[in-house]
Amino acid sequence: MLRIGMLTSGGDCQALNAAMRGVVKGVCSTRDDVEIYGFRDGYKGLIYGNFDMLTAKNFSGILTRGGTILGTSRQPFKLMRVPDANGLDKVSVMKHTFNKLSLDCLVILGGNGTHKTANLLREEGLNIITLPKTIDNDLWGTDMTFGFQSAVDIATDTIDRIHTTATSHSRVFIIEIMGHKVGHVTLNAGIAGGADVILIPEIPYNIDAITAVIQKRTVVSKPFTILAVAEGAVSREDAKLKKKEYREKVSKRKYPSVAYELAEQIQQKTDKEVRITVPGHTQRGGSPCACDRVIATRVGAAAAELILKQEYGYMIGIKNGETAKIPLQNVAGKLKTVDPDCSLIQEARRIGISFGDEI
């Protein structure tokens, strides 16, 4: 009997179900003696022994379904070694649950924090395989994460729709796109949607450079401007602060987010009306796009192959268009940011897109 545990952890996104489906179909196409233990709400289910016994039928018909049929939750890695309110040692009970159920392996779908805990469990002797889930595309070791392209498509559609109202009213529009630490989604959606200014965490902005773009467009009879702004975008001044200092400043900021701060500054420096659009969690919701369905199915099938070969301790990623197994210890704790000097940035600059850093 092959016993597989499975959980989804962290923020939800499109194609989680598609990836799990790929794993289960990949294993069950070869073996009939398979038991699947689906842990509810991420690591919380593994900690408190909350799971459902599932079969291949549970994973049928979910290729196009968003979210996760297992539920998910955020369990910060930094608290994994901290006992819960009842004094429970989380790591010990997760190992206990794994061994009590006689699992052959645990398949974990998640992003950066999830992979840190997954690697911790690997170090504790559990058989672990992970799949790269996040709309941010910031997991080290893979060129693409599933969920990313769907989020880009939704953010791009938002920018597309803003274009018509921006041109009708000659306004400045700020579209705040998800991405606290990295700007992959904002960069790609900004280019695809024809944004005039793209602000990402990796390139601190200068407000004067942004207003210069707006004024220049007005001079050449382009009375509207569209800014694609990552929620983690920072000014040059804030970028010089230490992490603790910046967190304290943000906690005292009167604005709900960077978009609102930018809007006030732009209105003070120009005569333009500024409007803000925040697509928010719509970027993580709904049916996965075709690209994400393919990626999720591929990494799921590749994970199934490793399970059948009893090869554990890897994340399945996409490298140069092919699935690849990446040692978990090489992934955990590493963030894949946007390189400010990458060709995509250079090409965007070449067609006139501003990143708010040059006047």
mmCIF file of C-alpha atoms in Angstrom:
data_model
loop_
_atom_site.group_PDB
_atom_site.id
_atom_site.type_symbol
_atom_site.label_atom_id
_atom_site.label_comp_id
_atom_site.label_asym_id
_atom_site.label_seq_id
_atom_site.Cartn_x
_atom_site.Cartn_y
_atom_site.Cartn_z
ATOM 1 C CA MET A 1 0.000 0.000 0.000
ATOM 2 C CA LEU A 2 1.258 3.454 -0.983
ATOM 3 C CA ARG A 3 0.168 6.115 1.510
ATOM 4 C CA ILE A 4 0.463 9.744 0.393
ATOM 5 C CA GLY A 5 -0.241 12.781 2.536
ATOM 6 C CA MET A 6 -1.058 16.074 0.811
ATOM 7 C CA LEU A 7 -1.567 19.649 1.965
ATOM 8 C CA THR A 8 -1.752 23.175 0.584
ATOM 9 C CA SER A 9 -0.283 25.950 2.699
ATOM 10 C CA GLY A 10 -0.118 29.755 2.652
ATOM 11 C CA GLY A 11 -2.224 32.001 0.442
ATOM 12 C CA ASP A 12 -4.468 30.288 -2.071
ATOM 13 C CA CYS A 13 -4.055 30.745 -5.803
ATOM 14 C CA GLN A 14 -5.205 29.332 -9.099
ATOM 15 C CA ALA A 15 -4.148 25.802 -10.157
ATOM 16 C CA LEU A 16 -3.617 24.310 -6.698
ATOM 17 C CA ASN A 17 -6.319 21.786 -7.506
ATOM 18 C CA ALA A 18 -4.846 21.168 -10.949
ATOM 19 C CA ALA A 19 -1.455 20.381 -9.407
ATOM 20 C CA MET A 20 -2.909 17.966 -6.856
ATOM 21 C CA ARG A 21 -4.899 16.329 -9.640
ATOM 22 C CA GLY A 22 -1.657 15.870 -11.585
ATOM 23 C CA VAL A 23 -0.007 14.111 -8.646
ATOM 24 C CA VAL A 24 -2.912 11.778 -7.974
ATOM 25 C CA LYS A 25 -3.567 10.886 -11.607
ATOM 26 C CA GLY A 26 0.148 10.343 -12.149
ATOM 27 C CA VAL A 27 0.410 7.912 -9.244
ATOM 28 C CA CYS A 28 -2.922 6.149 -9.720
ATOM 29 C CA SER A 29 -2.270 5.528 -13.412
ATOM 30 C CA THR A 30 0.501 3.148 -12.312
ATOM 31 C CA ARG A 31 -0.692 1.794 -8.966
ATOM 32 C CA ASP A 32 -4.080 0.777 -7.626
ATOM 33 C CA ASP A 33 -3.024 0.352 -3.993
ATOM 34 C CA VAL A 34 -2.956 4.044 -3.081
ATOM 35 C CA GLU A 35 -4.334 5.817 -0.013
ATOM 36 C CA ILE A 36 -4.479 9.613 -0.014
ATOM 37 C CA TYR A 37 -4.635 11.622 3.189
ATOM 38 C CA GLY A 38 -5.713 15.201 2.538
ATOM 39 C CA PHE A 39 -4.777 17.438 5.463
ATOM 40 C CA ARG A 40 -7.208 20.260 6.082
ATOM 41 C CA ASP A 41 -6.072 23.891 6.137
ATOM 42 C CA GLY A 42 -2.380 23.380 5.501
ATOM 43 C CA TYR A 43 0.105 22.575 8.241
ATOM 44 C CA LYS A 44 -2.666 23.117 10.771
ATOM 45 C CA GLY A 45 -4.233 19.852 9.624
ATOM 46 C CA LEU A 46 -0.924 18.033 9.974
ATOM 47 C CA ILE A 47 -0.380 19.503 13.453
ATOM 48 C CA TYR A 48 -3.814 18.652 14.818
ATOM 49 C CA GLY A 49 -4.432 15.482 12.831
ATOM 50 C CA ASN A 50 -7.324 16.900 10.829
ATOM 51 C CA PHE A 51 -7.504 15.042 7.533
ATOM 52 C CA ASP A 52 -9.832 13.383 5.045
ATOM 53 C CA MET A 53 -9.349 10.020 3.404
ATOM 54 C CA LEU A 54 -9.537 10.678 -0.322
ATOM 55 C CA THR A 55 -9.561 8.678 -3.522
ATOM 56 C CA ALA A 56 -8.763 9.457 -7.135
ATOM 57 C CA LYS A 57 -12.438 10.377 -7.630
ATOM 58 C CA ASN A 58 -12.014 13.370 -5.301
ATOM 59 C CA PHE A 59 -9.470 14.802 -7.725
ATOM 60 C CA SER A 60 -11.592 14.334 -10.823
ATOM 61 C CA GLY A 61 -13.189 17.401 -12.380
ATOM 62 C CA ILE A 62 -11.083 19.951 -10.481
ATOM 63 C CA LEU A 63 -8.632 20.963 -13.234
ATOM 64 C CA THR A 64 -10.420 24.270 -13.816
ATOM 65 C CA ARG A 65 -11.451 24.929 -10.237
ATOM 66 C CA GLY A 66 -9.737 27.765 -8.347
ATOM 67 C CA GLY A 67 -8.747 27.760 -4.699
ATOM 68 C CA THR A 68 -7.978 24.464 -2.985
ATOM 69 C CA ILE A 69 -10.312 21.596 -2.106
ATOM 70 C CA LEU A 70 -8.199 20.946 1.006
ATOM 71 C CA GLY A 71 -8.392 24.455 2.410
ATOM 72 C CA THR A 72 -5.317 26.404 3.453
ATOM 73 C CA SER A 73 -3.930 28.623 6.209
ATOM 74 C CA ARG A 74 -0.823 30.600 7.018
ATOM 75 C CA GLN A 75 1.443 29.030 9.638
ATOM 76 C CA PRO A 76 4.518 31.275 9.925
ATOM 77 C CA PHE A 77 7.796 29.401 9.762
ATOM 78 C CA LYS A 78 9.275 31.496 12.579
ATOM 79 C CA LEU A 79 6.596 30.122 14.919
ATOM 80 C CA MET A 80 6.997 26.459 13.998
ATOM 81 C CA ARG A 81 9.435 25.886 16.859
ATOM 82 C CA VAL A 82 7.246 27.879 19.250
ATOM 83 C CA PRO A 83 4.693 25.763 21.219
ATOM 84 C CA ASP A 84 1.026 26.593 20.619
ATOM 85 C CA ALA A 85 -1.329 28.016 23.275
ATOM 86 C CA ASN A 86 -1.634 24.575 24.843
ATOM 87 C CA GLY A 87 2.113 23.985 24.905
ATOM 88 C CA LEU A 88 2.028 21.656 21.897
ATOM 89 C CA ASP A 89 5.347 21.137 20.092
ATOM 90 C CA LYS A 90 4.274 21.648 16.471
ATOM 91 C CA VAL A 91 7.226 19.890 14.854
ATOM 92 C CA SER A 92 6.944 16.851 17.121
ATOM 93 C CA VAL A 93 3.221 16.414 16.508
ATOM 94 C CA MET A 94 3.621 16.813 12.740
ATOM 95 C CA LYS A 95 6.177 14.015 12.800
ATOM 96 C CA HIS A 96 3.854 11.990 15.025
ATOM 97 C CA THR A 97 0.946 12.403 12.612
ATOM 98 C CA PHE A 98 3.135 11.385 9.667
ATOM 99 C CA ASN A 99 4.376 8.243 11.428
ATOM 100 C CA LYS A 100 1.027 7.333 13.003
ATOM 101 C CA LEU A 101 -0.554 7.206 9.547
ATOM 102 C CA SER A 102 2.442 5.291 8.157
ATOM 103 C CA LEU A 103 2.770 7.777 5.317
ATOM 104 C CA ASP A 104 5.281 7.012 2.610
ATOM 105 C CA CYS A 105 5.577 10.684 1.743
ATOM 106 C CA LEU A 106 4.028 14.099 2.156
ATOM 107 C CA VAL A 107 3.307 16.301 -0.871
ATOM 108 C CA ILE A 108 3.293 19.993 0.055
ATOM 109 C CA LEU A 109 2.107 22.793 -2.217
ATOM 110 C CA GLY A 110 3.133 26.300 -1.249
ATOM 111 C CA GLY A 111 5.361 29.348 -1.504
ATOM 112 C CA ASN A 112 8.401 30.637 0.362
ATOM 113 C CA GLY A 113 7.259 30.222 3.957
ATOM 114 C CA THR A 114 5.736 26.850 3.153
ATOM 115 C CA HIS A 115 9.018 25.632 1.697
ATOM 116 C CA LYS A 116 10.952 26.640 4.795
ATOM 117 C CA THR A 117 8.734 24.409 6.924
ATOM 118 C CA ALA A 118 8.817 21.659 4.302
ATOM 119 C CA ASN A 119 12.612 21.669 4.442
ATOM 120 C CA LEU A 120 12.462 21.617 8.250
ATOM 121 C CA LEU A 121 10.344 18.462 8.075
ATOM 122 C CA ARG A 122 12.817 16.982 5.590
ATOM 123 C CA GLU A 123 15.617 17.700 8.042
ATOM 124 C CA GLU A 124 13.545 15.915 10.699
ATOM 125 C CA GLY A 125 13.571 12.778 8.558
ATOM 126 C CA LEU A 126 10.224 12.914 6.744
ATOM 127 C CA ASN A 127 9.860 12.052 3.056
ATOM 128 C CA ILE A 128 8.843 15.328 1.426
ATOM 129 C CA ILE A 129 8.077 16.483 -2.119
ATOM 130 C CA THR A 130 6.963 20.048 -2.817
ATOM 131 C CA LEU A 131 5.295 21.917 -5.662
ATOM 132 C CA PRO A 132 5.871 25.654 -6.357
ATOM 133 C CA LYS A 133 2.690 27.611 -5.710
ATOM 134 C CA THR A 134 2.543 31.407 -5.612
ATOM 135 C CA ILE A 135 1.201 34.233 -7.734
ATOM 136 C CA ASP A 136 4.402 36.175 -6.939
ATOM 137 C CA ASN A 137 6.704 33.855 -8.927
ATOM 138 C CA ASP A 138 9.362 34.499 -6.280
ATOM 139 C CA LEU A 139 10.378 30.923 -5.442
ATOM 140 C CA TRP A 140 14.036 30.233 -6.074
ATOM 141 C CA GLY A 141 14.855 27.243 -8.261
ATOM 142 C CA THR A 142 11.982 27.469 -10.734
ATOM 143 C CA ASP A 143 11.477 29.762 -13.708
ATOM 144 C CA MET A 144 7.728 29.730 -13.170
ATOM 145 C CA THR A 145 5.305 29.023 -10.348
ATOM 146 C CA PHE A 146 1.714 28.051 -10.969
ATOM 147 C CA GLY A 147 -0.689 30.841 -10.088
ATOM 148 C CA PHE A 148 1.612 33.508 -11.496
ATOM 149 C CA GLN A 149 0.318 33.702 -15.051
ATOM 150 C CA SER A 150 -3.316 33.726 -13.915
ATOM 151 C CA ALA A 151 -2.575 36.664 -11.615
ATOM 152 C CA VAL A 152 -0.774 38.487 -14.427
ATOM 153 C CA ASP A 153 -3.748 37.935 -16.731
ATOM 154 C CA ILE A 154 -6.200 39.341 -14.183
ATOM 155 C CA ALA A 155 -4.010 42.365 -13.387
ATOM 156 C CA THR A 156 -3.541 42.980 -17.108
ATOM 157 C CA ASP A 157 -7.281 42.833 -17.692
ATOM 158 C CA THR A 158 -7.738 45.415 -14.926
ATOM 159 C CA ILE A 159 -5.250 47.776 -16.607
ATOM 160 C CA ASP A 160 -6.943 47.211 -19.973
ATOM 161 C CA ARG A 161 -10.299 48.234 -18.521
ATOM 162 C CA ILE A 162 -8.841 51.267 -16.772
ATOM 163 C CA HIS A 163 -7.477 52.557 -20.088
ATOM 164 C CA THR A 164 -10.913 53.489 -21.400
ATOM 165 C CA THR A 165 -11.999 55.477 -18.365
ATOM 166 C CA ALA A 166 -8.564 57.086 -17.992
ATOM 167 C CA THR A 167 -8.665 58.365 -21.548
ATOM 168 C CA SER A 168 -12.284 59.506 -21.242
ATOM 169 C CA HIS A 169 -11.611 61.646 -18.176
ATOM 170 C CA SER A 170 -7.943 62.596 -18.747
ATOM 171 C CA ARG A 171 -7.010 61.279 -15.333
ATOM 172 C CA VAL A 172 -4.044 59.632 -13.692
ATOM 173 C CA PHE A 173 -4.877 56.102 -12.634
ATOM 174 C CA ILE A 174 -2.913 54.012 -10.152
ATOM 175 C CA ILE A 175 -3.514 50.264 -10.260
ATOM 176 C CA GLU A 176 -2.102 48.653 -7.133
ATOM 177 C CA ILE A 177 -1.004 45.099 -7.893
ATOM 178 C CA MET A 178 -0.128 42.342 -5.439
ATOM 179 C CA GLY A 179 3.535 41.894 -4.556
ATOM 180 C CA HIS A 180 4.931 42.943 -1.169
ATOM 181 C CA LYS A 181 8.534 41.913 -1.708
ATOM 182 C CA VAL A 182 8.899 41.310 -5.441
ATOM 183 C CA GLY A 183 7.533 42.878 -8.603
ATOM 184 C CA HIS A 184 7.179 40.030 -11.085
ATOM 185 C CA VAL A 185 3.389 40.330 -11.408
ATOM 186 C CA THR A 186 3.422 44.130 -11.644
ATOM 187 C CA LEU A 187 6.258 44.134 -14.170
ATOM 188 C CA ASN A 188 4.607 41.658 -16.514
ATOM 189 C CA ALA A 189 1.078 43.024 -16.152
ATOM 190 C CA GLY A 190 2.352 46.586 -16.533
ATOM 191 C CA ILE A 191 4.065 45.784 -19.816
ATOM 192 C CA ALA A 192 1.160 43.684 -21.103
ATOM 193 C CA GLY A 193 -1.365 46.363 -20.147
ATOM 194 C CA GLY A 194 0.570 49.274 -21.608
ATOM 195 C CA ALA A 195 1.224 51.087 -18.318
ATOM 196 C CA ASP A 196 3.206 54.309 -18.623
ATOM 197 C CA VAL A 197 4.883 53.915 -15.232
ATOM 198 C CA ILE A 198 5.721 50.661 -13.441
ATOM 199 C CA LEU A 199 6.814 50.744 -9.818
ATOM 200 C CA ILE A 200 8.272 47.614 -8.218
ATOM 201 C CA PRO A 201 10.018 46.980 -4.862
ATOM 202 C CA GLU A 202 13.340 46.253 -6.560
ATOM 203 C CA ILE A 203 13.608 49.763 -8.075
ATOM 204 C CA PRO A 204 12.980 52.530 -5.507
ATOM 205 C CA TYR A 205 11.070 55.410 -7.052
ATOM 206 C CA ASN A 206 11.531 59.175 -7.096
ATOM 207 C CA ILE A 207 8.225 61.056 -6.985
ATOM 208 C CA ASP A 208 9.681 63.823 -9.142
ATOM 209 C CA ALA A 209 10.503 61.293 -11.854
ATOM 210 C CA ILE A 210 6.891 60.102 -11.810
ATOM 211 C CA THR A 211 5.392 63.589 -12.047
ATOM 212 C CA ALA A 212 7.847 64.414 -14.843
ATOM 213 C CA VAL A 213 6.359 61.548 -16.875
ATOM 214 C CA ILE A 214 2.829 62.824 -16.267
ATOM 215 C CA GLN A 215 3.731 66.378 -17.260
ATOM 216 C CA LYS A 216 5.619 65.251 -20.352
ATOM 217 C CA ARG A 217 2.639 63.220 -21.536
ATOM 218 C CA THR A 218 0.375 66.229 -21.067
ATOM 219 C CA VAL A 219 2.673 68.382 -23.199
ATOM 220 C CA VAL A 220 2.461 65.895 -26.088
ATOM 221 C CA SER A 221 -1.360 65.753 -25.870
ATOM 222 C CA LYS A 222 -1.582 62.569 -23.818
ATOM 223 C CA PRO A 223 -3.642 63.856 -20.896
ATOM 224 C CA PHE A 224 -3.909 60.537 -19.027
ATOM 225 C CA THR A 225 -1.275 58.377 -17.340
ATOM 226 C CA ILE A 226 -1.503 54.841 -16.010
ATOM 227 C CA LEU A 227 0.722 53.618 -13.195
ATOM 228 C CA ALA A 228 1.070 49.919 -12.364
ATOM 229 C CA VAL A 229 2.270 49.917 -8.756
ATOM 230 C CA ALA A 230 3.319 46.904 -6.704
ATOM 231 C CA GLU A 231 1.938 47.045 -3.176
ATOM 232 C CA GLY A 232 5.521 46.783 -1.927
ATOM 233 C CA ALA A 233 6.877 49.689 -4.002
ATOM 234 C CA VAL A 234 9.130 52.013 -1.989
ATOM 235 C CA SER A 235 10.499 55.506 -2.447
ATOM 236 C CA ARG A 236 14.221 56.178 -2.552
ATOM 237 C CA GLU A 237 13.982 57.760 0.872
ATOM 238 C CA ASP A 238 12.226 54.763 2.414
ATOM 239 C CA ALA A 239 14.594 52.333 0.708
ATOM 240 C CA LYS A 240 17.453 53.843 2.723
ATOM 241 C CA LEU A 241 15.759 53.004 6.021
ATOM 242 C CA LYS A 242 16.566 49.888 8.005
ATOM 243 C CA LYS A 243 13.853 47.209 7.982
ATOM 244 C CA LYS A 244 12.750 48.011 11.516
ATOM 245 C CA GLU A 245 12.642 51.733 10.804
ATOM 246 C CA TYR A 246 10.603 51.179 7.643
ATOM 247 C CA ARG A 247 8.110 48.905 9.432
ATOM 248 C CA GLU A 248 7.631 51.526 12.111
ATOM 249 C CA LYS A 249 7.074 54.223 9.493
ATOM 250 C CA VAL A 250 4.514 52.107 7.651
ATOM 251 C CA SER A 251 2.674 51.339 10.888
ATOM 252 C CA LYS A 252 2.251 55.079 11.503
ATOM 253 C CA ARG A 253 1.444 55.979 7.883
ATOM 254 C CA LYS A 254 -1.938 57.639 7.421
ATOM 255 C CA TYR A 255 -2.421 55.939 4.063
ATOM 256 C CA PRO A 256 -3.887 52.428 3.733
ATOM 257 C CA SER A 257 -1.212 51.595 1.138
ATOM 258 C CA VAL A 258 1.481 53.060 -1.079
ATOM 259 C CA ALA A 259 -1.011 53.787 -3.864
ATOM 260 C CA TYR A 260 -2.858 56.328 -1.717
ATOM 261 C CA GLU A 261 0.365 58.018 -0.650
ATOM 262 C CA LEU A 262 1.422 58.314 -4.275
ATOM 263 C CA ALA A 263 -1.985 59.674 -5.272
ATOM 264 C CA GLU A 264 -1.770 62.505 -2.757
ATOM 265 C CA GLN A 265 1.786 63.391 -3.783
ATOM 266 C CA ILE A 266 0.912 63.405 -7.489
ATOM 267 C CA GLN A 267 -2.155 65.589 -6.933
ATOM 268 C CA GLN A 268 -0.046 68.058 -4.947
ATOM 269 C CA LYS A 269 2.604 68.278 -7.669
ATOM 270 C CA THR A 270 0.331 68.303 -10.732
ATOM 271 C CA ASP A 271 -3.127 69.550 -11.631
ATOM 272 C CA LYS A 272 -4.317 66.041 -12.459
ATOM 273 C CA GLU A 273 -7.140 64.093 -10.874
ATOM 274 C CA VAL A 274 -5.847 60.787 -9.540
ATOM 275 C CA ARG A 275 -7.904 57.637 -9.080
ATOM 276 C CA ILE A 276 -6.884 54.353 -7.497
ATOM 277 C CA THR A 277 -7.922 50.829 -8.424
ATOM 278 C CA VAL A 278 -6.996 47.876 -6.212
ATOM 279 C CA PRO A 279 -7.937 44.523 -7.777
ATOM 280 C CA GLY A 280 -6.713 42.842 -4.589
ATOM 281 C CA HIS A 281 -7.637 39.210 -4.068
ATOM 282 C CA THR A 282 -9.312 38.934 -7.458
ATOM 283 C CA GLN A 283 -5.750 38.325 -8.674
ATOM 284 C CA ARG A 284 -5.651 35.075 -6.688
ATOM 285 C CA GLY A 285 -9.180 33.927 -7.435
ATOM 286 C CA GLY A 286 -11.155 32.265 -10.151
ATOM 287 C CA SER A 287 -10.307 29.589 -12.659
ATOM 288 C CA PRO A 288 -6.637 29.098 -13.591
ATOM 289 C CA CYS A 289 -5.545 30.203 -17.039
ATOM 290 C CA ALA A 290 -4.445 27.618 -19.610
ATOM 291 C CA CYS A 291 -0.749 28.262 -18.921
ATOM 292 C CA ASP A 292 -1.147 27.571 -15.191
ATOM 293 C CA ARG A 293 -3.181 24.435 -15.847
ATOM 294 C CA VAL A 294 -0.367 23.084 -17.996
ATOM 295 C CA ILE A 295 2.391 23.990 -15.527
ATOM 296 C CA ALA A 296 0.467 22.585 -12.561
ATOM 297 C CA THR A 297 -0.288 19.347 -14.405
ATOM 298 C CA ARG A 298 3.339 18.952 -15.448
ATOM 299 C CA VAL A 299 4.856 19.490 -12.003
ATOM 300 C CA GLY A 300 2.185 17.260 -10.483
ATOM 301 C CA ALA A 301 2.962 14.456 -12.916
ATOM 302 C CA ALA A 302 6.710 14.888 -12.310
ATOM 303 C CA ALA A 303 6.109 14.691 -8.554
ATOM 304 C CA ALA A 304 4.173 11.465 -9.089
ATOM 305 C CA GLU A 305 7.178 10.014 -10.881
ATOM 306 C CA LEU A 306 9.436 10.802 -7.924
ATOM 307 C CA ILE A 307 6.936 9.236 -5.520
ATOM 308 C CA LEU A 308 6.860 6.036 -7.552
ATOM 309 C CA LYS A 309 10.678 6.013 -7.596
ATOM 310 C CA GLN A 310 10.817 6.815 -3.864
ATOM 311 C CA GLU A 311 12.948 9.896 -4.475
ATOM 312 C CA TYR A 312 12.241 12.478 -1.816
ATOM 313 C CA GLY A 313 13.538 15.810 -0.601
ATOM 314 C CA TYR A 314 12.876 17.742 -3.808
ATOM 315 C CA MET A 315 10.772 20.566 -5.171
ATOM 316 C CA ILE A 316 9.544 20.070 -8.726
ATOM 317 C CA GLY A 317 10.137 23.233 -10.729
ATOM 318 C CA ILE A 318 10.334 24.418 -14.314
ATOM 319 C CA LYS A 319 13.811 25.124 -15.691
ATOM 320 C CA ASN A 320 14.336 26.186 -19.294
ATOM 321 C CA GLY A 321 10.917 24.849 -20.221
ATOM 322 C CA GLU A 322 11.450 21.417 -18.649
ATOM 323 C CA THR A 323 10.383 19.986 -15.298
ATOM 324 C CA ALA A 324 13.300 19.622 -12.899
ATOM 325 C CA LYS A 325 13.829 18.318 -9.376
ATOM 326 C CA ILE A 326 15.478 20.885 -7.114
ATOM 327 C CA PRO A 327 16.880 19.866 -3.702
ATOM 328 C CA LEU A 328 14.666 21.374 -1.018
ATOM 329 C CA GLN A 329 17.620 22.693 0.945
ATOM 330 C CA ASN A 330 18.561 24.788 -2.089
ATOM 331 C CA VAL A 331 15.104 26.354 -2.278
ATOM 332 C CA ALA A 332 14.127 27.093 1.317
ATOM 333 C CA GLY A 333 14.754 30.628 2.480
ATOM 334 C CA LYS A 334 15.712 32.042 -0.914
ATOM 335 C CA LEU A 335 13.730 34.739 -2.693
ATOM 336 C CA LYS A 336 13.726 35.207 -6.456
ATOM 337 C CA THR A 337 13.480 38.939 -7.027
ATOM 338 C CA VAL A 338 13.369 40.987 -10.222
ATOM 339 C CA ASP A 339 16.848 41.883 -11.430
ATOM 340 C CA PRO A 340 16.746 45.657 -12.089
ATOM 341 C CA ASP A 341 19.231 45.129 -14.935
ATOM 342 C CA CYS A 342 17.440 42.207 -16.582
ATOM 343 C CA SER A 343 16.596 42.325 -20.270
ATOM 344 C CA LEU A 344 12.857 42.643 -19.582
ATOM 345 C CA ILE A 345 13.431 45.873 -17.656
ATOM 346 C CA GLN A 346 15.818 47.176 -20.310
ATOM 347 C CA GLU A 347 13.370 46.399 -23.099
ATOM 348 C CA ALA A 348 10.540 48.081 -21.215
ATOM 349 C CA ARG A 349 12.672 51.192 -20.765
ATOM 350 C CA ARG A 350 13.508 51.116 -24.458
ATOM 351 C CA ILE A 351 9.867 51.554 -25.434
ATOM 352 C CA GLY A 352 9.427 54.449 -23.021
ATOM 353 C CA ILE A 353 8.093 52.838 -19.857
ATOM 354 C CA SER A 354 9.267 54.657 -16.734
ATOM 355 C CA PHE A 355 10.218 52.867 -13.530
ATOM 356 C CA GLY A 356 10.057 56.070 -11.548
ATOM 357 C CA ASP A 357 13.795 56.264 -11.040
ATOM 358 C CA GLU A 358 14.926 58.468 -13.922
ATOM 359 C CA ILE A 359 13.860 61.977 -14.870
#
